[in-house]
Coordinates of C-alpha atoms and ligand atoms in Angstrom, one line a residue:
M1 CA 35.3 7.7 11.9
R2 CA 31.8 9.3 11.8
P3 CA 31.3 12.0 14.5
D4 CA 28.2 10.5 16.1
H5 CA 29.8 7.3 17.3
A6 CA 29.4 8.3 20.9
T7 CA 25.7 8.6 20.5
K8 CA 25.5 5.3 18.8
A9 CA 27.5 3.7 21.6
L10 CA 25.0 5.2 24.0
D11 CA 22.1 3.9 22.0
I12 CA 23.5 0.4 22.1
S13 CA 24.2 0.6 25.8
V14 CA 20.7 1.8 26.6
G15 CA 19.4 -1.0 24.5
T16 CA 15.8 0.2 24.4
R17 CA 15.1 -1.3 21.0
V18 CA 12.1 -3.5 20.9
E19 CA 11.9 -4.3 17.2
A20 CA 15.2 -5.2 15.6
D21 CA 14.5 -3.1 12.5
G22 CA 13.0 0.0 14.2
G23 CA 9.4 -0.9 13.3
L24 CA 6.9 1.3 11.6
T25 CA 7.4 5.1 11.5
P26 CA 5.0 7.8 10.2
L27 CA 7.5 8.6 7.3
V28 CA 7.6 5.0 6.1
L29 CA 3.8 4.9 6.2
L30 CA 3.7 8.2 4.2
V31 CA 6.2 7.0 1.7
S32 CA 4.3 3.8 1.1
A33 CA 0.9 5.6 0.8
V34 CA 2.3 8.2 -1.6
A35 CA 4.0 5.7 -3.8
A36 CA 0.9 3.5 -3.8
I37 CA -1.0 6.3 -5.6
G38 CA 0.7 4.7 -8.6
G39 CA -1.3 1.6 -7.9
F40 CA -4.5 3.6 -7.8
V41 CA -3.7 5.0 -11.2
F42 CA -3.1 1.5 -12.5
G43 CA -6.4 0.2 -11.0
Y44 CA -8.4 3.1 -12.3
D45 CA -7.2 2.3 -15.8
I46 CA -8.3 -1.4 -15.4
G47 CA -11.7 -0.4 -14.0
G48 CA -12.4 2.7 -16.1
G49 CA -12.1 1.7 -19.7
G50 CA -14.3 -1.4 -19.6
G51 CA -17.4 0.5 -18.6
S52 CA -17.0 3.0 -21.4
F53 CA -18.1 0.5 -24.0
A54 CA -21.6 0.6 -22.6
M55 CA -21.8 4.5 -22.7
Q56 CA -23.8 6.2 -25.4
G57 CA -21.4 9.1 -25.6
F58 CA -18.5 6.8 -26.3
Q59 CA -20.4 4.9 -29.0
T60 CA -21.3 8.1 -30.7
Q61 CA -17.8 9.6 -30.7
F62 CA -16.4 6.4 -32.2
G63 CA -19.2 5.9 -34.7
W64 CA -20.2 2.5 -33.4
A65 CA -23.7 2.8 -34.9
N66 CA -22.2 2.3 -38.3
K67 CA -19.8 -0.5 -37.3
S68 CA -20.4 -4.2 -37.3
E69 CA -20.3 -6.3 -34.1
A70 CA -17.0 -7.8 -35.3
V71 CA -15.4 -4.4 -35.8
R72 CA -16.5 -3.2 -32.4
A73 CA -15.1 -6.4 -30.8
D74 CA -11.8 -5.8 -32.6
E75 CA -11.7 -2.2 -31.3
I76 CA -12.4 -3.3 -27.8
G77 CA -9.7 -5.9 -28.0
W78 CA -7.1 -3.3 -29.2
I79 CA -8.2 -0.7 -26.5
S80 CA -7.4 -3.3 -23.9
A81 CA -4.3 -4.9 -25.5
L82 CA -2.6 -1.6 -26.3
L83 CA -2.6 -0.7 -22.7
T84 CA -1.0 -4.0 -21.6
L85 CA 1.4 -4.0 -24.6
G86 CA 2.5 -0.5 -23.7
A87 CA 3.0 -1.6 -20.1
A88 CA 5.2 -4.5 -21.2
A89 CA 7.3 -2.1 -23.2
G90 CA 7.5 0.4 -20.3
A91 CA 8.9 -2.2 -17.9
A92 CA 12.4 -2.6 -19.3
P93 CA 13.4 1.1 -19.7
S94 CA 12.1 1.8 -16.2
G95 CA 14.4 -0.9 -14.9
I96 CA 17.4 0.8 -16.5
L97 CA 16.2 4.3 -15.5
S98 CA 15.6 3.5 -11.9
D99 CA 19.1 1.9 -11.7
R100 CA 20.7 5.0 -13.2
V101 CA 18.9 7.9 -11.7
G102 CA 17.1 6.4 -8.7
R103 CA 13.7 5.1 -7.9
R104 CA 12.2 8.5 -7.1
P105 CA 12.9 10.3 -10.4
C106 CA 11.8 7.2 -12.2
I107 CA 8.4 7.2 -10.5
I108 CA 8.0 10.9 -11.2
T109 CA 8.9 10.3 -14.9
S110 CA 6.5 7.4 -15.1
A111 CA 3.6 9.5 -13.7
L112 CA 4.3 12.3 -16.2
I113 CA 4.4 9.9 -19.2
F114 CA 1.2 8.3 -18.0
S115 CA -0.5 11.7 -17.7
I116 CA 0.4 12.5 -21.3
G117 CA -1.0 9.1 -22.5
A118 CA -4.2 9.4 -20.4
S119 CA -4.8 13.0 -21.6
L120 CA -4.5 11.9 -25.2
Q121 CA -7.2 9.3 -24.5
A122 CA -9.5 11.7 -22.6
F123 CA -9.3 14.4 -25.3
A124 CA -9.6 12.0 -28.3
S125 CA -11.6 14.1 -30.9
G126 CA -12.3 14.6 -34.6
S127 CA -13.9 12.0 -36.9
P128 CA -14.4 8.4 -35.5
S129 CA -11.3 7.2 -37.1
A130 CA -9.2 10.2 -36.0
S131 CA -10.6 9.8 -32.4
L132 CA -9.8 6.1 -32.5
A133 CA -6.2 6.7 -33.7
Q134 CA -5.7 9.2 -30.9
L135 CA -7.2 6.8 -28.3
Y136 CA -4.9 4.0 -29.5
V137 CA -1.8 6.2 -29.2
G138 CA -3.0 7.3 -25.8
R139 CA -3.5 3.7 -24.6
L140 CA 0.0 2.8 -25.7
V141 CA 1.7 5.8 -24.1
G142 CA -0.5 5.6 -20.9
G143 CA 0.3 1.8 -20.8
F144 CA 4.0 2.6 -21.0
G145 CA 3.6 4.8 -17.9
V146 CA 1.6 2.1 -16.1
G147 CA 4.4 -0.5 -16.9
M148 CA 7.0 1.8 -15.5
L149 CA 5.0 2.4 -12.4
S150 CA 4.4 -1.2 -11.8
T151 CA 8.1 -2.0 -12.1
T152 CA 9.3 0.8 -9.8
V153 CA 6.7 1.5 -7.2
P154 CA 6.7 -2.0 -5.5
V155 CA 10.5 -2.0 -5.4
Y156 CA 10.6 1.5 -3.9
I157 CA 8.1 0.6 -1.2
A158 CA 9.9 -2.6 -0.3
E159 CA 13.3 -0.9 -0.3
C160 CA 12.1 1.8 2.1
A161 CA 10.2 -0.5 4.5
P162 CA 11.7 -2.1 7.6
G163 CA 11.9 -5.9 7.3
S164 CA 9.2 -6.7 9.8
W165 CA 6.7 -4.5 7.9
R166 CA 7.8 -5.0 4.3
G167 CA 5.1 -7.5 3.4
S168 CA 2.2 -5.4 4.8
L169 CA 3.6 -2.1 3.3
S170 CA 4.1 -3.8 -0.1
M171 CA 0.4 -4.6 0.1
C172 CA -0.4 -0.9 -0.2
W173 CA 0.4 -1.3 -3.9
Q174 CA -2.3 -3.9 -4.5
F175 CA -4.7 -2.2 -2.1
A176 CA -4.4 1.0 -4.1
I177 CA -5.0 -1.0 -7.4
V178 CA -8.2 -2.5 -6.1
I179 CA -9.4 0.8 -4.7
G180 CA -8.7 2.3 -8.1
I181 CA -10.7 -0.4 -9.8
V182 CA -13.7 0.1 -7.4
V183 CA -13.6 3.9 -7.7
A184 CA -13.5 3.7 -11.5
S185 CA -16.3 1.2 -11.7
L186 CA -18.4 3.2 -9.3
A187 CA -17.8 6.4 -11.2
N188 CA -18.8 4.7 -14.5
V189 CA -22.4 4.3 -13.3
P190 CA -23.2 8.1 -13.2
L191 CA -20.7 8.9 -16.0
A192 CA -22.8 6.7 -18.3
H193 CA -25.6 9.3 -18.2
W194 CA -23.3 12.1 -19.5
D195 CA -22.3 12.1 -23.2
Q196 CA -18.7 13.2 -22.3
G197 CA -18.5 10.9 -19.3
W198 CA -16.3 8.3 -21.1
R199 CA -13.5 11.0 -21.2
V200 CA -13.4 10.8 -17.4
S201 CA -13.3 7.0 -17.5
Y202 CA -10.1 7.2 -19.5
G203 CA -8.5 10.3 -18.1
G204 CA -9.8 10.9 -14.6
N205 CA -6.7 9.4 -13.1
V206 CA -4.5 12.1 -14.6
V207 CA -5.2 14.1 -11.5
F208 CA -3.8 11.3 -9.3
A209 CA -0.8 10.7 -11.5
L210 CA 0.1 14.4 -11.3
L211 CA -0.5 14.3 -7.5
L212 CA 1.9 11.4 -7.3
A213 CA 4.6 13.2 -9.4
L214 CA 4.3 16.2 -7.2
L215 CA 4.3 14.4 -3.8
M216 CA 7.3 12.2 -4.8
V217 CA 9.4 15.4 -5.0
W218 CA 9.3 15.5 -1.2
M219 CA 9.8 11.8 -0.6
P220 CA 13.2 10.3 0.2
E221 CA 15.2 8.2 -2.2
S222 CA 15.4 4.5 -1.6
P223 CA 18.1 3.7 1.0
R224 CA 19.0 0.5 -1.0
W225 CA 19.6 2.5 -4.1
L226 CA 21.7 5.0 -2.2
G227 CA 23.8 2.2 -0.7
Q228 CA 24.2 0.6 -4.1
R229 CA 25.6 3.9 -5.5
G230 CA 28.0 4.3 -2.5
R231 CA 26.3 7.5 -1.2
E232 CA 27.1 6.7 2.4
A233 CA 26.1 10.1 3.9
A234 CA 22.8 10.2 2.1
L235 CA 22.1 6.6 3.0
R236 CA 22.6 7.3 6.7
R237 CA 20.6 10.5 6.6
T238 CA 17.7 8.8 4.8
L239 CA 17.6 5.9 7.1
S240 CA 17.7 8.0 10.2
R241 CA 14.6 9.7 8.9
L242 CA 12.9 6.4 8.0
R243 CA 13.7 4.4 11.1
S244 CA 12.6 5.0 14.7
S245 CA 16.0 4.8 16.3
T246 CA 19.5 5.7 15.5
L247 CA 20.6 2.2 16.3
A248 CA 18.2 0.6 13.9
A249 CA 19.2 3.0 11.2
E250 CA 22.9 2.4 11.8
E251 CA 22.5 -1.4 11.8
E252 CA 20.6 -1.3 8.6
A253 CA 23.0 1.1 6.9
T254 CA 25.9 -1.2 7.9
S255 CA 24.2 -4.2 6.6
I256 CA 23.2 -2.4 3.3
E257 CA 26.8 -1.2 2.8
A258 CA 28.2 -4.6 3.5
K259 CA 25.9 -6.2 1.0
A260 CA 26.6 -3.5 -1.6
A261 CA 30.3 -4.1 -1.2
E262 CA 29.9 -7.8 -1.5
E263 CA 27.7 -7.4 -4.6
A264 CA 30.2 -4.9 -6.1
A265 CA 33.0 -7.3 -5.6
G266 CA 31.1 -9.7 -8.0
G267 CA 31.3 -7.1 -10.8
A268 CA 28.7 -4.8 -12.4
S269 CA 25.2 -6.1 -12.9
S270 CA 24.4 -7.3 -16.4
W271 CA 21.3 -8.7 -18.1
R272 CA 23.2 -12.0 -18.6
G273 CA 23.9 -12.2 -14.9
L274 CA 20.2 -12.5 -14.3
L275 CA 20.4 -16.2 -15.3
R276 CA 23.7 -17.1 -13.7
R277 CA 24.1 -19.4 -10.8
P278 CA 26.0 -17.1 -8.4
L279 CA 23.7 -15.5 -5.8
A280 CA 21.1 -18.1 -6.8
M281 CA 20.1 -15.6 -9.5
R282 CA 18.8 -18.3 -11.9
H283 CA 16.5 -19.7 -9.2
R284 CA 15.2 -16.2 -8.2
M285 CA 14.7 -15.2 -11.8
L286 CA 12.8 -18.3 -12.8
L287 CA 10.7 -18.1 -9.7
G288 CA 9.9 -14.4 -10.3
V289 CA 9.0 -14.9 -14.0
A290 CA 6.9 -17.9 -13.0
L291 CA 5.0 -16.0 -10.4
Q292 CA 4.3 -13.1 -12.8
C293 CA 3.3 -15.6 -15.5
W294 CA 0.9 -17.5 -13.3
Q295 CA -0.8 -14.3 -11.9
P296 CA -2.5 -13.3 -15.2
L297 CA -3.0 -17.0 -16.2
A298 CA -5.0 -17.5 -13.0
G299 CA -7.7 -15.7 -15.0
I300 CA -8.3 -12.6 -12.9
N301 CA -8.6 -10.2 -15.9
A302 CA -11.1 -12.5 -17.6
I303 CA -13.3 -11.4 -14.7
M304 CA -11.9 -7.8 -14.3
F305 CA -12.3 -6.9 -18.0
F306 CA -15.2 -9.2 -19.1
A307 CA -17.4 -9.6 -16.0
P308 CA -20.1 -7.1 -17.3
K309 CA -20.1 -9.1 -20.6
I310 CA -20.3 -12.5 -18.9
L311 CA -23.1 -11.3 -16.6
L312 CA -25.1 -9.9 -19.5
A313 CA -26.0 -13.5 -20.4
Y314 CA -28.0 -13.7 -17.1
F315 CA -29.0 -10.1 -16.2
S316 CA -30.0 -6.7 -17.6
A317 CA -27.2 -4.2 -18.5
E318 CA -27.7 -2.2 -15.2
A319 CA -27.8 -5.3 -13.1
A320 CA -24.6 -6.5 -14.8
L321 CA -22.9 -3.3 -13.8
W322 CA -24.0 -3.6 -10.2
G323 CA -22.9 -7.3 -10.2
T324 CA -19.4 -6.2 -11.4
L325 CA -19.2 -3.6 -8.7
G326 CA -20.0 -6.3 -6.1
I327 CA -17.2 -8.4 -7.5
N328 CA -14.8 -5.5 -7.3
V329 CA -15.8 -4.7 -3.7
A330 CA -15.1 -8.4 -2.8
N331 CA -11.6 -7.9 -4.4
A332 CA -10.9 -4.8 -2.2
A333 CA -12.2 -6.4 1.0
A334 CA -10.2 -9.6 0.7
T335 CA -7.0 -7.6 0.0
V336 CA -7.2 -6.6 3.7
V337 CA -6.6 -10.3 4.6
A338 CA -3.3 -10.2 2.8
L339 CA -2.4 -6.9 4.3
V340 CA -2.8 -8.3 7.8
G341 CA -1.6 -11.9 7.1
V342 CA 1.4 -11.5 4.8
D343 CA 4.0 -11.0 7.6
R344 CA 2.3 -13.2 10.2
L345 CA 1.3 -16.2 8.1
G346 CA 4.0 -15.9 5.5
R347 CA 4.0 -15.6 1.7
V348 CA 4.0 -19.3 0.9
P349 CA 0.9 -20.4 2.8
L350 CA -1.1 -17.4 1.5
L351 CA -0.2 -18.2 -2.1
L352 CA -1.0 -21.9 -1.7
A353 CA -4.4 -21.3 0.0
S354 CA -5.3 -18.6 -2.6
G355 CA -4.2 -20.8 -5.6
L356 CA -6.1 -23.9 -4.4
L357 CA -9.3 -21.9 -3.7
M358 CA -9.1 -20.2 -7.1
C359 CA -8.7 -23.6 -8.7
V360 CA -11.9 -24.9 -7.0
C361 CA -13.8 -21.7 -8.1
H362 CA -12.7 -22.2 -11.7
L363 CA -13.9 -25.8 -11.7
A364 CA -17.3 -24.6 -10.3
M365 CA -17.3 -22.0 -13.2
V366 CA -16.8 -24.8 -15.7
A367 CA -19.9 -26.6 -14.3
L368 CA -21.9 -23.3 -14.4
A369 CA -20.8 -22.5 -17.9
L370 CA -22.0 -25.9 -19.1
S371 CA -25.5 -25.4 -17.6
P372 CA -28.3 -23.6 -19.5
P373 CA -28.5 -19.9 -18.4
S374 CA -31.1 -18.7 -16.0
K375 CA -31.4 -15.9 -13.4
Q376 CA -30.7 -18.3 -10.5
L377 CA -27.6 -19.5 -12.3
G378 CA -26.6 -15.8 -12.8
Y379 CA -26.6 -15.4 -9.0
A380 CA -24.5 -18.5 -8.6
V381 CA -22.0 -17.0 -11.2
V382 CA -21.8 -13.7 -9.3
S383 CA -21.2 -15.6 -6.0
V384 CA -18.5 -17.9 -7.5
A385 CA -16.9 -15.0 -9.3
S386 CA -16.8 -13.0 -6.1
L387 CA -15.3 -15.9 -4.2
F388 CA -12.7 -16.4 -6.9
V389 CA -11.8 -12.7 -6.9
A390 CA -11.6 -12.7 -3.1
S391 CA -9.3 -15.8 -3.2
F392 CA -7.1 -14.0 -5.8
A393 CA -7.0 -10.8 -3.7
F394 CA -5.6 -12.4 -0.5
G395 CA -2.8 -14.2 -2.3
W396 CA -2.0 -14.2 -6.0
G397 CA -3.1 -10.6 -6.4
P398 CA -0.6 -8.8 -4.2
L399 CA 2.0 -11.4 -3.6
P400 CA 3.7 -11.8 -7.0
W401 CA 4.4 -8.0 -6.8
T402 CA 5.6 -8.2 -3.2
V403 CA 7.8 -11.3 -3.7
C404 CA 9.3 -9.9 -6.9
S405 CA 10.1 -6.6 -5.2
E406 CA 12.1 -8.4 -2.4
I407 CA 13.7 -11.5 -3.7
F408 CA 16.4 -10.0 -5.9
P409 CA 19.8 -8.6 -4.7
T410 CA 19.9 -4.8 -5.0
K411 CA 22.4 -5.0 -7.8
Y412 CA 20.0 -6.9 -10.0
R413 CA 16.7 -5.7 -8.6
S414 CA 15.7 -3.2 -11.2
K415 CA 16.7 -5.3 -14.2
A416 CA 15.1 -8.4 -12.7
T417 CA 11.8 -6.8 -11.8
A418 CA 11.7 -5.2 -15.3
V419 CA 11.8 -8.7 -16.7
T420 CA 9.2 -10.1 -14.3
T421 CA 6.9 -7.2 -14.7
A422 CA 7.1 -7.3 -18.5
T423 CA 6.2 -11.0 -18.3
N424 CA 3.1 -10.2 -16.4
W425 CA 2.0 -7.6 -18.9
L426 CA 2.8 -9.8 -21.9
V427 CA 0.8 -12.8 -20.5
N428 CA -2.0 -10.4 -19.6
T429 CA -2.1 -9.3 -23.3
A430 CA -2.3 -12.8 -24.4
V431 CA -5.0 -13.7 -22.0
G432 CA -7.0 -10.6 -23.0
K433 CA -6.7 -11.5 -26.7
V434 CA -7.4 -15.3 -26.4
F435 CA -10.0 -15.4 -23.6
P436 CA -12.9 -13.9 -25.7
L437 CA -12.2 -16.5 -28.5
L438 CA -12.6 -19.5 -26.2
P439 CA -15.8 -21.2 -25.0
L440 CA -16.2 -20.2 -21.4
A441 CA -15.9 -23.7 -20.0
T442 CA -12.6 -24.3 -21.8
A443 CA -11.2 -21.0 -20.6
F444 CA -12.1 -21.7 -17.0
A445 CA -10.6 -25.2 -17.2
I446 CA -7.3 -23.8 -18.5
F447 CA -7.3 -21.2 -15.6
A448 CA -8.0 -24.1 -13.1
A449 CA -5.0 -26.0 -14.4
A450 CA -2.8 -22.8 -14.3
C451 CA -3.8 -22.3 -10.6
F452 CA -2.8 -25.8 -9.8
A453 CA 0.6 -25.4 -11.5
A454 CA 1.0 -22.1 -9.8
C455 CA 0.6 -23.8 -6.4
A456 CA 3.1 -26.5 -7.3
T457 CA 5.7 -23.8 -8.3
V458 CA 5.3 -22.1 -5.0
F459 CA 5.3 -25.3 -3.0
F460 CA 8.5 -26.6 -4.5
F461 CA 10.5 -23.6 -5.4
Q462 CA 9.7 -20.7 -3.1
P463 CA 11.5 -20.1 0.1
E464 CA 9.6 -18.2 2.8
T465 CA 10.8 -14.6 3.0
A466 CA 8.4 -13.2 5.6
N467 CA 10.1 -11.2 8.3
L468 CA 13.5 -11.4 6.8
G469 CA 15.6 -8.3 6.2
M470 CA 16.2 -7.8 2.5
E471 CA 19.9 -8.7 2.9
Q472 CA 18.9 -12.0 4.7
I473 CA 16.8 -13.1 1.8
D474 CA 20.0 -14.0 -0.1
E475 CA 20.7 -16.6 2.5
A476 CA 17.2 -18.0 2.3
F477 CA 17.6 -18.5 -1.4
E478 CA 21.1 -19.9 -1.2
S479 CA 20.1 -22.5 1.4
H480 CA 16.7 -23.3 -0.2
R481 CA 16.3 -26.9 -1.3
V482 CA 13.4 -28.1 -3.5
R483 CA 10.8 -28.9 -0.8
R484 CA 9.6 -32.4 -0.3
V485 CA 5.8 -32.9 0.2
S486 CA 5.5 -32.6 3.9
A487 CA 2.6 -32.4 6.4
K488 CA 4.7 -30.0 8.4
L489 CA 3.8 -27.2 6.0
W490 CA 0.4 -26.9 7.6
S491 CA 1.4 -27.6 11.2
A492 CA -0.1 -25.3 13.8
D493 CA 3.1 -23.7 14.9
R494 CA 4.2 -22.7 11.4
R495 CA 3.4 -19.1 12.0
A496 CA 5.3 -19.0 15.3
R497 CA 8.3 -20.6 13.6
I498 CA 8.3 -18.0 10.7
R499 CA 8.3 -15.1 13.2
A500 CA 10.9 -16.7 15.5
E501 CA 13.2 -17.4 12.6
G502 CA 12.8 -13.8 11.4
R503 CA 13.7 -12.5 14.8
R504 CA 16.6 -14.8 15.2
R505 CA 18.1 -13.6 11.9
M506 CA 17.6 -10.0 12.7
R507 CA 19.2 -10.4 16.1
A508 CA 22.2 -12.1 14.4
A509 CA 22.5 -9.1 12.1
A510 CA 22.1 -6.6 14.9
G511 CA 24.8 -8.4 17.0
A512 CA 27.2 -8.2 14.1
A513 CA 26.6 -4.5 13.7
A514 CA 27.2 -3.9 17.4
V515 CA 30.5 -5.8 17.3
A516 CA 31.5 -3.7 14.2
Y517 CA 30.9 -0.5 16.1
A518 CA 32.8 -1.6 19.1
S519 CA 35.9 -2.5 17.1
E520 CA 35.6 0.8 15.1
V521 CA 35.4 2.8 18.3
R522 CA 38.3 0.8 19.8
A523 CA 40.4 1.2 16.6
A524 CA 39.8 5.0 16.8
G525 CA 41.0 4.9 20.5
G526 CA 37.6 6.4 21.6
D527 CA 36.5 6.2 25.2
G528 CA 33.1 4.8 24.1
A529 CA 34.5 1.3 23.9
A530 CA 33.5 0.4 27.4
G531 CA 30.0 1.6 26.8
V532 CA 29.7 -0.4 23.7
G533 CA 31.0 -3.5 25.5
K534 CA 28.3 -3.0 28.1
G535 CA 25.7 -2.4 25.4
E536 CA 26.6 -5.8 23.9
E537 CA 26.0 -7.4 27.2
K538 CA 22.7 -5.6 27.7
R539 CA 21.7 -6.5 24.1
E540 CA 22.4 -10.2 24.9
S541 CA 20.0 -10.0 27.7
I542 CA 17.3 -8.3 25.6
V543 CA 17.5 -10.6 22.7
Ligands
LIG1 C1 -3.0 -7.6 -11.4 C2 -4.0 -7.0 -12.4 C3 -5.4 -7.3 -11.9 C4 -5.5 -6.7 -10.5 C5 -6.9 -7.0 -10.0 C6 -3.2 -6.9 -10.1 O1 -2.3 -7.4 -9.1 O2 -1.7 -7.4 -11.8 O3 -3.8 -7.7 -13.7 O4 -6.3 -6.7 -12.8 O5 -4.6 -7.2 -9.7 O6 -7.1 -6.7 -8.7

């Protein structure tokens, strides 16, 4: 018996708990904010490199004056593809590492690997070909670090968050990405006037990566990982720091332990197990892979990477950079909608609304691409592109990361997210390589079709996971049936139903934990049994 049972019994009898999972605490907020620095590093990489191609200093260093347009285009293609390929390669090892040594050391290692890669890029020197070789190696190594971060950080945040805040806290990841993109594209404007400015575009985020590695030293390990490894004392200690009440921490620890024991009874996790039927793993895997496949196929990086180039058909170089900045700001602003709505409205409605709006924007882009260019048309392109990016930002931007970080059982979580994340980066590489080769109208038509297919996937195969504890998500998958087209999806009381259902499930779990205490205390012959019994009655009246 653990020594603090009397306190727990008291907690239960007082029954002051308002939110079943203990709600938001300053430490949970800090943990999410610190880990999300990884997202900033990722976003800065997306926003930084693109602008460098227009910088005189970069062009001189890499001898572009003596290279043909085709050679330059090829180099641009590799600079972007090596990052995404490196990221795809980094996803799998980070899944294994974060299972073996824990999420925290894995994030620290990822940040250090990224710093080595980004430093190689920033300090590329020597002849144009030697500089280019160093830049390429740096992109690959830095990409490896980004891939590791994008596999581990969303999982770490989701595993530390209380159920009722998991969606919003997971959004910190995407929010940090979009802030990173905005900061990098803003910095590119003055950096363009300095002949060494491009080095900051490629390596400025090393400062943030090192900060992440340093701060993570003080952050707690993920409670789910601790539970999975059977570190009972550390699990309880960590949860008591992360949750606002002893009762909430104890309930969650009990539920994590029960789930870990159940998962352990099914044998060790294996890569093959990812596609087996037990635990609805096949369903979860296919859904996760599909979400991470549709996200890049929705066409976001055609805009993120190539917006300045597309806008050059309508505007001057400077105006194109400002237009790009406007689009990136729309991205950041709309992410706030997801931050606020993800736990209130639910994942499924946001994904559907976002996907359908993106589809409409792509169709409008097809029409614009088929019209003869003019300045007026350029304004229309910026407006539609901004609307498209905003639609992405409140749904398909953050939610594939959030959903993939929460839908897998702890036993399989690292391996499964490694596969889903690698899928995202591989498809991203393909989009980056193929998009510049296609006529614009064809590319946008393909993206429109992908958005539609993405909505269909979500509509039919995705159970709602908002407000569920991570352990209750298993139940949501096991009982999910392929949805029939139903008008009820949009009914006015949907939001209330999601929240009520979440509360009902949390109460059920809390009730089970209280009963478990009572019987443990009784079994130990403690005199807290009566108190616990009263606590249960009191709880009944609260919930
Ligand atoms: C995507 C990136 C994209 C970024 C834009 C992320 O969720 O994974 O590929 O560039 O959002 O905001």
